[in-house]
CSV table of N, CA, C and O in Angstrom, one decimal:
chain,number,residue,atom,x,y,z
T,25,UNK,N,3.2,2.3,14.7
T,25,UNK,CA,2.1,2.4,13.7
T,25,UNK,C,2.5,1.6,12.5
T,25,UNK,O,3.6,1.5,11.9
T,26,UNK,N,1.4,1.2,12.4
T,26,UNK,CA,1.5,0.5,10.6
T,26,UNK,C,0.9,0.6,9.8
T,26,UNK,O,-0.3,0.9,9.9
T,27,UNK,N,1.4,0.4,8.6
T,27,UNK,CA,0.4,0.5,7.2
T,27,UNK,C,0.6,-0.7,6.6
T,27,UNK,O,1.7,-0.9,6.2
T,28,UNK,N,-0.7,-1.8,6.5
T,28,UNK,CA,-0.6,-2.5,5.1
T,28,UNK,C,-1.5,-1.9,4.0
T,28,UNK,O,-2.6,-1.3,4.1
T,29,UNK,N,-0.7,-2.5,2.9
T,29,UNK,CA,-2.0,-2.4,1.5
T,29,UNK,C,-2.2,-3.4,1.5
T,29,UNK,O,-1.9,-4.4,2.2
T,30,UNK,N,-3.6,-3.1,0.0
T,30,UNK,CA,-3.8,-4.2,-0.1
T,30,UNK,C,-4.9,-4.1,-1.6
T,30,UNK,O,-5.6,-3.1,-1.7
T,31,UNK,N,-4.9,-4.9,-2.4
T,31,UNK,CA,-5.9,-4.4,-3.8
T,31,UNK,C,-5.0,-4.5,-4.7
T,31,UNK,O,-5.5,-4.7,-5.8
T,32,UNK,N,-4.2,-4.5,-4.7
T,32,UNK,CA,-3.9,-4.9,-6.2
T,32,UNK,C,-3.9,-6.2,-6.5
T,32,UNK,O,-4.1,-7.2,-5.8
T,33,UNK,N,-3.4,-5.8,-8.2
T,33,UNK,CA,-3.4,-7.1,-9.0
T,33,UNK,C,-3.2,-6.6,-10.6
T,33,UNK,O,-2.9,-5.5,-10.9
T,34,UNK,N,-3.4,-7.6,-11.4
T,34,UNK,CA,-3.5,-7.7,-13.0
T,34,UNK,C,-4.4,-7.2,-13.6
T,34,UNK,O,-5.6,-7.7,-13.5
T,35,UNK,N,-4.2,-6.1,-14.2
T,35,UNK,CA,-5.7,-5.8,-15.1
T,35,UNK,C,-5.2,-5.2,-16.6
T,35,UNK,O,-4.1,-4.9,-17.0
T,36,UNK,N,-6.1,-5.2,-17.2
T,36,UNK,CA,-6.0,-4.6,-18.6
T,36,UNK,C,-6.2,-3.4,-18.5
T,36,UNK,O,-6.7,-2.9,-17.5
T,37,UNK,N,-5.8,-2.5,-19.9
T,37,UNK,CA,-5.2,-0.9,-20.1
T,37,UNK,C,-7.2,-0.9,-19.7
T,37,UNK,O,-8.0,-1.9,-19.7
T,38,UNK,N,-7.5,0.5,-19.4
T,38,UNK,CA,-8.8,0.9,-18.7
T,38,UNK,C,-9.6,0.3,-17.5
T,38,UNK,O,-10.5,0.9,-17.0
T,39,UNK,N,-9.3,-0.6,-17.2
T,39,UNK,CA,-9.5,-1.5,-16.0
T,39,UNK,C,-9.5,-0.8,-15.0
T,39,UNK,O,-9.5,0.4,-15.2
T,40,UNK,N,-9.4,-1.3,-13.8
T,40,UNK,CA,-10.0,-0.2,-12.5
T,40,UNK,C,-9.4,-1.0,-11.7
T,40,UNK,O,-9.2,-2.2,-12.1
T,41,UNK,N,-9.1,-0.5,-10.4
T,41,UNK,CA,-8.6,-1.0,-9.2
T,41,UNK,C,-8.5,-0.3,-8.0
T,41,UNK,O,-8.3,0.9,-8.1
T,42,UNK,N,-8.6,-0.9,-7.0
T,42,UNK,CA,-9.3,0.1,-5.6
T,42,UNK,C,-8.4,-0.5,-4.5
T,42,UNK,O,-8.5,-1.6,-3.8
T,43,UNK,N,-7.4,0.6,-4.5
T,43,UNK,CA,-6.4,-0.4,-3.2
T,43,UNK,C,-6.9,0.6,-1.9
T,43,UNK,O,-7.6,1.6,-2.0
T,44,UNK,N,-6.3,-0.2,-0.9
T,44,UNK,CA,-6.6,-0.1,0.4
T,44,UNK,C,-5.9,-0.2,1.1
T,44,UNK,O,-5.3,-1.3,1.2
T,45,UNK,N,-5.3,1.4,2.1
T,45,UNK,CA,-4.3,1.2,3.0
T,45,UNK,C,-4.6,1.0,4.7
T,45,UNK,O,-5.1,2.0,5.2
T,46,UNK,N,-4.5,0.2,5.3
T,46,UNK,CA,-5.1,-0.4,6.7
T,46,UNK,C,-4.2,0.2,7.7
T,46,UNK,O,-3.1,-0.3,7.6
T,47,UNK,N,-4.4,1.1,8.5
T,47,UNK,CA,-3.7,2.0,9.8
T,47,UNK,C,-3.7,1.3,10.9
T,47,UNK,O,-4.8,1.0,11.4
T,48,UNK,N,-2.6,1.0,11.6
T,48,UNK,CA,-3.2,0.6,13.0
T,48,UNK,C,-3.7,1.6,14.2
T,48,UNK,O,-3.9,1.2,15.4
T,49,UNK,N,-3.7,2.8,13.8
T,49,UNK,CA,-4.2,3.2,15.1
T,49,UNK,C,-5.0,4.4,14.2
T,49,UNK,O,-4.8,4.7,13.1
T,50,UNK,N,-6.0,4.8,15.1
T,50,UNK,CA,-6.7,5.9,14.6
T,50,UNK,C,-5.6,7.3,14.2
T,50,UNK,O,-4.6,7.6,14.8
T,51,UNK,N,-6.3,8.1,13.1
T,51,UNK,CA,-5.3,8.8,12.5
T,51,UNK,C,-6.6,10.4,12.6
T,51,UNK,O,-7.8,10.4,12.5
T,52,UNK,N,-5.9,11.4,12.8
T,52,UNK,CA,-7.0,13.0,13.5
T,52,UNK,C,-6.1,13.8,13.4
T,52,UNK,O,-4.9,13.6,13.2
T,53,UNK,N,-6.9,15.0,13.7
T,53,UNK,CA,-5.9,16.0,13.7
T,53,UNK,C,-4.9,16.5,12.3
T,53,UNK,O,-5.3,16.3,11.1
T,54,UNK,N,-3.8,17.2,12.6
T,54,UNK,CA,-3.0,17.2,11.4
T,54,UNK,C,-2.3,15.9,11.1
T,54,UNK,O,-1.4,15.5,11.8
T,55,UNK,N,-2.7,15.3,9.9
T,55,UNK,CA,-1.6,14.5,9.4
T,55,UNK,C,-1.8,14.6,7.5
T,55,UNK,O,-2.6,15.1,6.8
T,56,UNK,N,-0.9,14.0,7.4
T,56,UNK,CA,-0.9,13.7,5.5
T,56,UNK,C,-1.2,12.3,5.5
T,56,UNK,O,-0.7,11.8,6.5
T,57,UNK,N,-1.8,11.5,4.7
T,57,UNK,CA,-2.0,10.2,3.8
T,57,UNK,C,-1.8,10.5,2.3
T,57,UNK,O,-2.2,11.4,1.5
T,58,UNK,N,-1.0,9.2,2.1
T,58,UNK,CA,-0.5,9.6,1.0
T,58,UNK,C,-0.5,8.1,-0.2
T,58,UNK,O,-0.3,7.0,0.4
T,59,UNK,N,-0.6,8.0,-1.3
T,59,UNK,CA,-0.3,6.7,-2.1
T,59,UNK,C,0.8,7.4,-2.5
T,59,UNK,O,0.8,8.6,-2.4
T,60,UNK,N,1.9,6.8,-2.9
T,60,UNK,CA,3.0,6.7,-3.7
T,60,UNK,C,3.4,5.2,-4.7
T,60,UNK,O,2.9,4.1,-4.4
T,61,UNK,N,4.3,5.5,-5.6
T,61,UNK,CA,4.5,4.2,-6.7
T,61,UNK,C,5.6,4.8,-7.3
T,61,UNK,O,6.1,6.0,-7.4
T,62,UNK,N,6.0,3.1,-7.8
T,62,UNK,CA,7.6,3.1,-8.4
T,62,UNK,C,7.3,2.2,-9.1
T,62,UNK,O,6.6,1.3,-8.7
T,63,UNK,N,7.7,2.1,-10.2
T,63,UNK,CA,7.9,1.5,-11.5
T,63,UNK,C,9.5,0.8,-11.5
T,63,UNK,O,10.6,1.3,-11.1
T,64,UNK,N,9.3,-0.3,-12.1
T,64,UNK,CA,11.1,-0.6,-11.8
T,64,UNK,C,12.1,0.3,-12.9
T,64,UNK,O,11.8,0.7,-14.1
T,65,UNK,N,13.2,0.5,-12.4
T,65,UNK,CA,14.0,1.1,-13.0
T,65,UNK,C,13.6,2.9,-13.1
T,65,UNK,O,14.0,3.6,-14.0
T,66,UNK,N,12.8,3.4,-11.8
T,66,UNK,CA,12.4,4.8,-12.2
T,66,UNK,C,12.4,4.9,-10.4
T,66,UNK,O,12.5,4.0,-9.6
T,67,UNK,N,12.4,6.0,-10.1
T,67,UNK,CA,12.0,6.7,-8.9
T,67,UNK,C,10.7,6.7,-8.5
T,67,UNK,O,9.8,6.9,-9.3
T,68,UNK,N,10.4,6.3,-7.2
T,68,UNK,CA,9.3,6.6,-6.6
T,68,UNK,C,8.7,8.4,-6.8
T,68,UNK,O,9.3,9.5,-6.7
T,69,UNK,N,7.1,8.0,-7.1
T,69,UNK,CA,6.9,9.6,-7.5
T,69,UNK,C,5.2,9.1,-6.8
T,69,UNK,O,4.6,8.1,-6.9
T,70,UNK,N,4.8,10.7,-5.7
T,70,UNK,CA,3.2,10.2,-5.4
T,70,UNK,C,2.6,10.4,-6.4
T,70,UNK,O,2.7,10.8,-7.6
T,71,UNK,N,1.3,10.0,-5.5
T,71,UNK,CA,0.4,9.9,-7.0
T,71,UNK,C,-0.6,10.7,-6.2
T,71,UNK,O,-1.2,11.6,-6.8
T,72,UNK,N,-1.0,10.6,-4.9
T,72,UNK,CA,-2.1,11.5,-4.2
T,72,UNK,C,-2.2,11.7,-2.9
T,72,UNK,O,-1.4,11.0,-2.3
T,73,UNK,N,-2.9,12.5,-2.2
T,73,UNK,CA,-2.1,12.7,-0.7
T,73,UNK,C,-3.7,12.9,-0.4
T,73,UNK,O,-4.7,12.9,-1.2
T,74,UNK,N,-3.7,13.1,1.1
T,74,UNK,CA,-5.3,13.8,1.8
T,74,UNK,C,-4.3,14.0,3.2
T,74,UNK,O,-3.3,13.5,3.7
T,75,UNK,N,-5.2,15.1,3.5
T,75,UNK,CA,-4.9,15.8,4.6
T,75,UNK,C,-5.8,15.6,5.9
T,75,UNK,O,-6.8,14.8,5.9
T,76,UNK,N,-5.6,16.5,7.3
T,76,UNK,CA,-6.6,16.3,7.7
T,76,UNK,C,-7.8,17.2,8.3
T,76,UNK,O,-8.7,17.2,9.1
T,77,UNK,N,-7.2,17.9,7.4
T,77,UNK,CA,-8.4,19.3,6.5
T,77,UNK,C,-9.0,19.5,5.2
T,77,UNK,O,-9.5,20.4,4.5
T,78,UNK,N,-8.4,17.9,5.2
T,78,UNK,CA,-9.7,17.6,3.5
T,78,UNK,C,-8.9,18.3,1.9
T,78,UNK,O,-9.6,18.6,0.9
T,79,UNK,N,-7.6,18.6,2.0
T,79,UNK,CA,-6.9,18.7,1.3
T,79,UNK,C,-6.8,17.6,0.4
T,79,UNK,O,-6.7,16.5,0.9
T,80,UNK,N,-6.7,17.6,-0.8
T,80,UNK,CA,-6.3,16.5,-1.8
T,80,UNK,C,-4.9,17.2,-2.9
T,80,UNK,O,-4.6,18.3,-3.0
T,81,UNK,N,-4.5,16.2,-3.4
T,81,UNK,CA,-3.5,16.6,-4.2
T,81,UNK,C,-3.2,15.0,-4.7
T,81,UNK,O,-3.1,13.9,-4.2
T,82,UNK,N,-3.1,15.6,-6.3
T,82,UNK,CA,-3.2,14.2,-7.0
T,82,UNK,C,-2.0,14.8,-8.1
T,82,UNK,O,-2.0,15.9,-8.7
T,83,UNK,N,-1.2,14.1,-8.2
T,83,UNK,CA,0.1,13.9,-10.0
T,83,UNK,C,-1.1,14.5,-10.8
T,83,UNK,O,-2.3,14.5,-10.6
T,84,UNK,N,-0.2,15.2,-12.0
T,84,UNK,CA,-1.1,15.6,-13.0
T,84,UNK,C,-1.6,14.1,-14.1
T,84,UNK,O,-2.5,14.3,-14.8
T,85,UNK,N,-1.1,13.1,-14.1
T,85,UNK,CA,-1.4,12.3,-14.8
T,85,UNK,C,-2.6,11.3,-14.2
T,85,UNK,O,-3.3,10.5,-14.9
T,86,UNK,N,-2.6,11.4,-12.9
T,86,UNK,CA,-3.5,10.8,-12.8
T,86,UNK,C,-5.1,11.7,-12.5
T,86,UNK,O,-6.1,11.1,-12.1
T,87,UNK,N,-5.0,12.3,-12.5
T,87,UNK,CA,-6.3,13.0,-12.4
T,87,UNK,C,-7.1,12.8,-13.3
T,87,UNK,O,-6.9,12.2,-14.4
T,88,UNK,N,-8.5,13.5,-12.6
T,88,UNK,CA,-9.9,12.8,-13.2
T,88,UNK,C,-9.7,11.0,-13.6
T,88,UNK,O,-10.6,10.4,-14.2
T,89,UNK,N,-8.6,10.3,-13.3
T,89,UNK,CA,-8.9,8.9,-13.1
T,89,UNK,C,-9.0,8.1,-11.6
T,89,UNK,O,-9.7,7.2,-11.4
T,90,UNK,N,-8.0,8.6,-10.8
T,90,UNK,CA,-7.8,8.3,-9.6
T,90,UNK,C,-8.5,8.7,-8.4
T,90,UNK,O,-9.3,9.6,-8.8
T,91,UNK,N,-8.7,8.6,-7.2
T,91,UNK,CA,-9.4,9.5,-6.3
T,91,UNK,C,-9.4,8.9,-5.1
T,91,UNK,O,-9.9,7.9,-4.8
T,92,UNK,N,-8.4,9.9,-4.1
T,92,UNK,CA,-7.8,9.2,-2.4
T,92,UNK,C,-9.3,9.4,-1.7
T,92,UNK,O,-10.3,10.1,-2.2
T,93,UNK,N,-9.3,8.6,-0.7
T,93,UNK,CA,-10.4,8.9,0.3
T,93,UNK,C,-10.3,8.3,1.5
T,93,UNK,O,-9.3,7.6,1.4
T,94,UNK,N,-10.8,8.2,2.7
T,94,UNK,CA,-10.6,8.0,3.7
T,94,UNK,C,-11.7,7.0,4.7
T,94,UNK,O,-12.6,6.6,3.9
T,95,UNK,N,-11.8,6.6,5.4
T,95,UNK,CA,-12.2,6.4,6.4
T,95,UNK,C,-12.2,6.6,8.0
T,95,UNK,O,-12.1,5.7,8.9
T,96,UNK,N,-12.3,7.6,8.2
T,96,UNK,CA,-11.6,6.9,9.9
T,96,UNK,C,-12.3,6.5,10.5
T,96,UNK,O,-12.2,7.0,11.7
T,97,UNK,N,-13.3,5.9,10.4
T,97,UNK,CA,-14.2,4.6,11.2
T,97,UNK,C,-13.0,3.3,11.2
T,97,UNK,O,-12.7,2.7,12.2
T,98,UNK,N,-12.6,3.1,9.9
T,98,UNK,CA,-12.1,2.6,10.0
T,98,UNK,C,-10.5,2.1,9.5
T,98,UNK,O,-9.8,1.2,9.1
T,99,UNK,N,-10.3,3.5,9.9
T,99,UNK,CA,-8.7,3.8,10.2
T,99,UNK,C,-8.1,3.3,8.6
T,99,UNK,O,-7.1,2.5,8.4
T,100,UNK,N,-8.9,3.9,7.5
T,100,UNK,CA,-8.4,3.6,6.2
T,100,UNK,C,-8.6,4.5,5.5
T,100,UNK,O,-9.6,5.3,5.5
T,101,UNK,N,-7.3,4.5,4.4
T,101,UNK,CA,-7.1,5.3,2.9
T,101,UNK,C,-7.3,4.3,1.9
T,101,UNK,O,-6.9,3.1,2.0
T,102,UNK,N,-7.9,4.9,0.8
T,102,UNK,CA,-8.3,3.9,-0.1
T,102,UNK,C,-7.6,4.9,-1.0
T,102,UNK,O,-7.0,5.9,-0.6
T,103,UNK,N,-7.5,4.3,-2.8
T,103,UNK,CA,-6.9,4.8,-3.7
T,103,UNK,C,-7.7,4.4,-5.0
T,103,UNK,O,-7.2,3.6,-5.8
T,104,UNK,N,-9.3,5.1,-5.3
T,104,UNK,CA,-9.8,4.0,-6.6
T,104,UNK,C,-9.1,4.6,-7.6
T,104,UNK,O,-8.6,5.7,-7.5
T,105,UNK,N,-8.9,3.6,-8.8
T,105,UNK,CA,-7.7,4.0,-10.1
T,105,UNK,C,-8.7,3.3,-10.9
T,105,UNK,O,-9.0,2.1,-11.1
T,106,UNK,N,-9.1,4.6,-11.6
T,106,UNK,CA,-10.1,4.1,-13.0
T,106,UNK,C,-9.2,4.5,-14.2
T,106,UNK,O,-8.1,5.0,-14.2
T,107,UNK,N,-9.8,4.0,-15.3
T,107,UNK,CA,-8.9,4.3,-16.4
T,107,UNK,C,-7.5,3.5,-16.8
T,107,UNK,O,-6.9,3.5,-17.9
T,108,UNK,N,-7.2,3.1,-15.8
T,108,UNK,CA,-6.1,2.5,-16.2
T,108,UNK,C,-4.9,2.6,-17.3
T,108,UNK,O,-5.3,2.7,-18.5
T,109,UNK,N,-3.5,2.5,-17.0
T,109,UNK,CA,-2.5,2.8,-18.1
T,109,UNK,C,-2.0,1.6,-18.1
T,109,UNK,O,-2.5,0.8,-17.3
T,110,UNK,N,-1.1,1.1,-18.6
T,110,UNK,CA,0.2,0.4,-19.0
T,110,UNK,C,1.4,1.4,-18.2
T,110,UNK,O,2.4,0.8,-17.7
T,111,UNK,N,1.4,2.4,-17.9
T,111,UNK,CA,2.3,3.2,-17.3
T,111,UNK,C,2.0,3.8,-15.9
T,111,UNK,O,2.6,4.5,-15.2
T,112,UNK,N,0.1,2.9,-15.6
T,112,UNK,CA,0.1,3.0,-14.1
T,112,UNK,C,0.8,2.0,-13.6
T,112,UNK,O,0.6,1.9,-12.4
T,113,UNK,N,1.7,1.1,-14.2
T,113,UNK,CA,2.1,0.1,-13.3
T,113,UNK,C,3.2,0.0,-12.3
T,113,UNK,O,4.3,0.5,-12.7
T,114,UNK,N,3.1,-0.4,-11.3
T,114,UNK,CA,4.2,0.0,-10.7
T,114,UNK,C,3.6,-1.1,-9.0
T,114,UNK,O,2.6,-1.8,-8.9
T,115,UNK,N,4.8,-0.8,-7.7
T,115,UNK,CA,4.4,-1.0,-6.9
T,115,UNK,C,3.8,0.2,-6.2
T,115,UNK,O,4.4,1.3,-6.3
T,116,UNK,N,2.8,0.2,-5.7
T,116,UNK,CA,2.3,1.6,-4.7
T,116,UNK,C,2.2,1.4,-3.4
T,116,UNK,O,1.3,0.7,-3.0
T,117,UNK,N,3.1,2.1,-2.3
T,117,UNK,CA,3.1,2.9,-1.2
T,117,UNK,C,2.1,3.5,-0.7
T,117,UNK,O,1.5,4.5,-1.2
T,118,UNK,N,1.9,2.9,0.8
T,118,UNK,CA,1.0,3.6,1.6
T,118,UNK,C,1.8,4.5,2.5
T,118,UNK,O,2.7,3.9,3.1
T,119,UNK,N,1.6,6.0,2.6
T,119,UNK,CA,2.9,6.2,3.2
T,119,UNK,C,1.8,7.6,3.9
T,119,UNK,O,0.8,8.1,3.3
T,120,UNK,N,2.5,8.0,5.6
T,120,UNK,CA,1.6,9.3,6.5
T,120,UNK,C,2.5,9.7,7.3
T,120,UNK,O,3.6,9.1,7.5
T,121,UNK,N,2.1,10.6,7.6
T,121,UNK,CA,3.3,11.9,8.1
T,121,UNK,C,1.8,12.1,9.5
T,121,UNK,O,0.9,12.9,9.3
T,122,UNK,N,2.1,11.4,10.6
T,122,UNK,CA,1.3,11.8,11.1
T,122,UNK,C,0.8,13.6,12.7
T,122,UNK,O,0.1,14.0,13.6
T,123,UNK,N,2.0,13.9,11.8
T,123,UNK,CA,2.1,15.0,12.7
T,123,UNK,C,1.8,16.1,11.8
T,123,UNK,O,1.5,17.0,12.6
T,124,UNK,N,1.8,16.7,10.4
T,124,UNK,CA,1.8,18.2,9.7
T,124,UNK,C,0.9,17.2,8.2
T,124,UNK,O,0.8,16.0,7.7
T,125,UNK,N,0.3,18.6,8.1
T,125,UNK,CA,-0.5,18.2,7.1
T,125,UNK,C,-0.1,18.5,5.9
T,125,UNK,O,0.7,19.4,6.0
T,126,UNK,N,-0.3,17.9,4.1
T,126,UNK,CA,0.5,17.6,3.3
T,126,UNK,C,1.0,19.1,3.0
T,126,UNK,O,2.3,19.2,2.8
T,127,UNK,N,0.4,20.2,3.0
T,127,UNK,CA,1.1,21.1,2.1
T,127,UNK,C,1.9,21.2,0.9
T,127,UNK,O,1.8,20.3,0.1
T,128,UNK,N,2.7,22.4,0.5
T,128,UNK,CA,2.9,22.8,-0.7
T,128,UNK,C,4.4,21.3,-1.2
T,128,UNK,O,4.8,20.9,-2.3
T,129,UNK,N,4.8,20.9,-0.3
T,129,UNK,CA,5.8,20.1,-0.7
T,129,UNK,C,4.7,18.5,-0.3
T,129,UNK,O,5.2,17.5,0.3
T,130,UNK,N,3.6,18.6,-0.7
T,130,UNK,CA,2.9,17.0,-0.7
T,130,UNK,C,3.7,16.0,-1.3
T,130,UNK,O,3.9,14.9,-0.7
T,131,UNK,N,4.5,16.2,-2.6
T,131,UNK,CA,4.9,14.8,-3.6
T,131,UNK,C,6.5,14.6,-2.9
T,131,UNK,O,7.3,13.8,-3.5
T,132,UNK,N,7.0,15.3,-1.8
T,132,UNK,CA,8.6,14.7,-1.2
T,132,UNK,C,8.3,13.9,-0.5
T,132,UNK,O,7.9,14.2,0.6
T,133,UNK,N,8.5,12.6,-0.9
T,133,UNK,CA,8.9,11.2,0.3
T,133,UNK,C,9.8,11.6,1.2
T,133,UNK,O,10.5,10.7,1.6
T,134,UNK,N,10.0,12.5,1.5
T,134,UNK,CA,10.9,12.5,2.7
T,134,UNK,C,10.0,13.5,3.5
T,134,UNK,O,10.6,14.3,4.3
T,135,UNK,N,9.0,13.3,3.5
T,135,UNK,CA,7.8,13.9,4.2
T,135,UNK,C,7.3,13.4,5.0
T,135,UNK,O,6.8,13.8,6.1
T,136,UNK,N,7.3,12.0,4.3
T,136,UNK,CA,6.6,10.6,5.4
T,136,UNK,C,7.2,9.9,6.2
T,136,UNK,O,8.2,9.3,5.9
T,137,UNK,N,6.9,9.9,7.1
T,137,UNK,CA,7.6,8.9,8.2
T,137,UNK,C,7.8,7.0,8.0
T,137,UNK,O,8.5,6.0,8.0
T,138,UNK,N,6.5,7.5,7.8
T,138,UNK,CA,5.6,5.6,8.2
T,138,UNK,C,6.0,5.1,6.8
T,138,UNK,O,6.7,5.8,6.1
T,139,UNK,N,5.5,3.9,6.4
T,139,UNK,CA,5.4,3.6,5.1
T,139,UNK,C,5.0,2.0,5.3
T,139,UNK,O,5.4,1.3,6.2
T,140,UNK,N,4.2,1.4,4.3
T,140,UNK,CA,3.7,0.3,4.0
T,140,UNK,C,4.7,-0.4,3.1
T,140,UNK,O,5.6,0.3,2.6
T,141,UNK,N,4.4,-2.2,2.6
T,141,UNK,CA,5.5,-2.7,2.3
T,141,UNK,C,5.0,-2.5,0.7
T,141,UNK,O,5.9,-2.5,-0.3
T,142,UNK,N,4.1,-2.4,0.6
T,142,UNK,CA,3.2,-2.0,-0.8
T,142,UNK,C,2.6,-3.0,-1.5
T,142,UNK,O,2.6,-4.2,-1.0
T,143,UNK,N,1.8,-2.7,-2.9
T,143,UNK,CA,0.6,-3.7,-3.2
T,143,UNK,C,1.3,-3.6,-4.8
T,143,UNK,O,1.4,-2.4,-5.1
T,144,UNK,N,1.7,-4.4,-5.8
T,144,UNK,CA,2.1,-4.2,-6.6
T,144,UNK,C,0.8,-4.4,-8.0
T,144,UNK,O,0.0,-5.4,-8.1
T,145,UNK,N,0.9,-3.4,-8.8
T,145,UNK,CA,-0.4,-2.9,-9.7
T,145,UNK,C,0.4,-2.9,-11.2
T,145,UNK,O,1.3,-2.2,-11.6
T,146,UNK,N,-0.2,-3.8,-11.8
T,146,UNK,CA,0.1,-4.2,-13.2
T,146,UNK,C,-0.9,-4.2,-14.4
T,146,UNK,O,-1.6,-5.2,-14.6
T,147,UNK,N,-0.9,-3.3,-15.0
T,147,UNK,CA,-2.0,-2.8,-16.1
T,147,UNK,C,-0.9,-3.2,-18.0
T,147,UNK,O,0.0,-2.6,-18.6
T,148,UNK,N,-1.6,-4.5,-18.3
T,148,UNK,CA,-1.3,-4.9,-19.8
T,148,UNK,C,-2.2,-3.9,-20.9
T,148,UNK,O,-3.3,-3.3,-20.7
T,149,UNK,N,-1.5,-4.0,-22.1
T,149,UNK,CA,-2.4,-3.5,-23.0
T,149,UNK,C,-2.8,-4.3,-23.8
T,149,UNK,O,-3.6,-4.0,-24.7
């Protein structure tokens, strides 16, 4: 299985951006999707997960700006990012656990199996 992203780019502080993570095989049942991101010189930390019981879970910081969603028509997680920071920037991770769904430990990367090479997201002020 694979994940590419894809969507990012350069934007200014409040700017908006809608990345897109691409699955190769259909995804059912219990699994987690997840975005994650890393900033240089900091630790990877998620930012939002979905389940596949319609579970969401988002970082406290990005809420009411961010918002995961799905497709499986077409075997895709999207991530739109409204609002924008200077401190959303980072590279972001497509990353799925396709066997258990996110539960109370959603934000441990060591949850995910899979992982994408990532889409790197740069917000100036």
């Amino acid at each position: 299985v694979q994940l590419v992203e894809s969507g990012g780019g350069s934007v200014q502080s409040e700017g908006s951006l809608r990345l897109s993570c691409q699955v190769s095989r259909r995804f059912y049942g219990d699994y987690c999707m997840g975005w994650f991101r890393q900033a240089p010189g900091k630790e990877r930390e998620a930012v939002a997960t979905i389940d596949g019981v319609g579970n969401i879970n988002y970082r406290d910081s990005v809420k009411d700006r961010f918002t995961i969603s799905e497709d499986k028509s077409q075997n895709t997680v999207s991530l739109q990012m409204n609002g924008l920071k200077p401190e959303d920037t980072g590279m972001y991770y497509c990353a799925s656990n396709l066997v258990f769904r996110c539960g109370a430990d959603w934000s441990r990367s060591a949850r995910f199996g899979l992982w994408g090479r990532g889409t790197q997201v740069t917000v100036s002020s």
